[in-house]
Short mmCIF file of C-alpha atoms in Angstrom, two decimals:
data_model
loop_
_atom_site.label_atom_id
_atom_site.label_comp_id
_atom_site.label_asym_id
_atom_site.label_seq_id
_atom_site.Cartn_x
_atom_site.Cartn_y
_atom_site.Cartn_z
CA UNK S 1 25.20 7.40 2.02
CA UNK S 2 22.11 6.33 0.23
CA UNK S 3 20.46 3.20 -0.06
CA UNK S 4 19.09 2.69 -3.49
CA UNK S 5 15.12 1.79 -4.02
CA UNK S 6 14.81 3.09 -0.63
CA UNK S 7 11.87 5.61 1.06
CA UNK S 8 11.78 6.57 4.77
CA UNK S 9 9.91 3.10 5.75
CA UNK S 10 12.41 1.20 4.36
CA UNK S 11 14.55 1.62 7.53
CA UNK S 12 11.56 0.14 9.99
CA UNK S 13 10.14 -3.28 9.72
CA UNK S 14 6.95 -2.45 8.39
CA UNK S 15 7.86 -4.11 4.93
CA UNK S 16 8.67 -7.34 6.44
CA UNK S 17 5.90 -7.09 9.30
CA UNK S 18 3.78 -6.13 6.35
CA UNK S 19 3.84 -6.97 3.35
CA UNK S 20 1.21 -5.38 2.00
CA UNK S 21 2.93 -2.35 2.51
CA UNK S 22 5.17 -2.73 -0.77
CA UNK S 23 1.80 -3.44 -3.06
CA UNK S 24 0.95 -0.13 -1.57
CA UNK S 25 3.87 1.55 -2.58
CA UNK S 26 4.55 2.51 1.24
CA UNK S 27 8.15 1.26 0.77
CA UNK S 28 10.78 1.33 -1.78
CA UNK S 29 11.75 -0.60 -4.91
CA UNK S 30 14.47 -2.64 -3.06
CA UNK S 31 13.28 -5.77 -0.81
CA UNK S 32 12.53 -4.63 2.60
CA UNK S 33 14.58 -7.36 3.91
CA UNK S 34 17.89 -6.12 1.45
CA UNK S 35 17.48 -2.94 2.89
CA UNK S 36 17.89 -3.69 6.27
CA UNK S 37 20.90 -6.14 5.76
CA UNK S 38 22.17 -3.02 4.08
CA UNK S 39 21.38 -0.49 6.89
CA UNK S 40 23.40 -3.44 9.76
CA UNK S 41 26.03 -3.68 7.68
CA UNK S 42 26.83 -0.06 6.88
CA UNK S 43 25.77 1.02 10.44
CA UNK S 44 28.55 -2.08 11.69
CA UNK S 45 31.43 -0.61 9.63
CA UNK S 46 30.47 2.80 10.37
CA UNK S 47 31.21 2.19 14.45
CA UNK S 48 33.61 -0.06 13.83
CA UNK S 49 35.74 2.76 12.10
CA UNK S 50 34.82 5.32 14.07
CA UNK S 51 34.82 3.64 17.56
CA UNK S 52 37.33 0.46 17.08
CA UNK S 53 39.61 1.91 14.87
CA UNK S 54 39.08 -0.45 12.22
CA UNK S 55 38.96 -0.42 8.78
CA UNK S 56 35.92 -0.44 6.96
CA UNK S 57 35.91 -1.66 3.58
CA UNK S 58 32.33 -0.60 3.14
CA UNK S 59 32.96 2.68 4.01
CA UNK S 60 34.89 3.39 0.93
CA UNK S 61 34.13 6.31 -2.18
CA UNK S 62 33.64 3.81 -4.09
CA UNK S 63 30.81 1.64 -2.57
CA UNK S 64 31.65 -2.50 -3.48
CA UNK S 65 27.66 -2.60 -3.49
CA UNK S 66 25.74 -1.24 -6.26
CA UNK S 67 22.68 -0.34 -4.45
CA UNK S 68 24.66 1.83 -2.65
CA UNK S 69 25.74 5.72 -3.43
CA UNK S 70 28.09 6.98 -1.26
CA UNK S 71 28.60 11.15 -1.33
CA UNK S 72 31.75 12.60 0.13
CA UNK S 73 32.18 15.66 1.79
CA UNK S 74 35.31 17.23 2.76
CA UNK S 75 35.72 19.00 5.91
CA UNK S 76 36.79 22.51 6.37
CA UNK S 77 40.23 22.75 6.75
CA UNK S 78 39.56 25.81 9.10
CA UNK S 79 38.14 25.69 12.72
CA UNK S 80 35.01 27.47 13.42
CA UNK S 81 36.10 30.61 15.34
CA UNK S 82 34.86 30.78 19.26
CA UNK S 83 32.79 33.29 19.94
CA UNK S 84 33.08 34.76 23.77
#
């Protein structure tokens, strides 16, 4: 999953803490406080599947968000063999 307009300090607070931060090009293109609401929400669905049993809309191929990419990787269908 990838968060559009997004660099590695987009998933602190240092672009709401400080704004100066995005004049200095320290965090992405996206607004610091979009990209959190993004990372709660995807983080949400992802436990909620996953721990719950729920479904999770957001979770989906085909991401209802557009600043969101969502790649898909299929798992082996074989298991890994046990070494002894």
């Amino acid at each position: 999953l990838t968060i559009k307009g997004t660099t590695h300090s987009n998933f602190q607070d240092i672009g709401i803490v400080l704004p100066l931060t995005q004049r200095m090009g320290m965090v992405g293109t996206i607004p610091p406080e979009r990209a959190i609401q993004l990372t709660n929400e995807y983080i949400s669905n992802f436990f909620a599947m996953h721990l719950l049993g729920e479904a999770a809309p957001l979770l989906e191929a085909d991401s209802p968000v557009p600043e969101i990419e969502i790649e898909v990787h299929e798992a082996d269908d074989a298991a890994p063999e046990e070494s002894e």
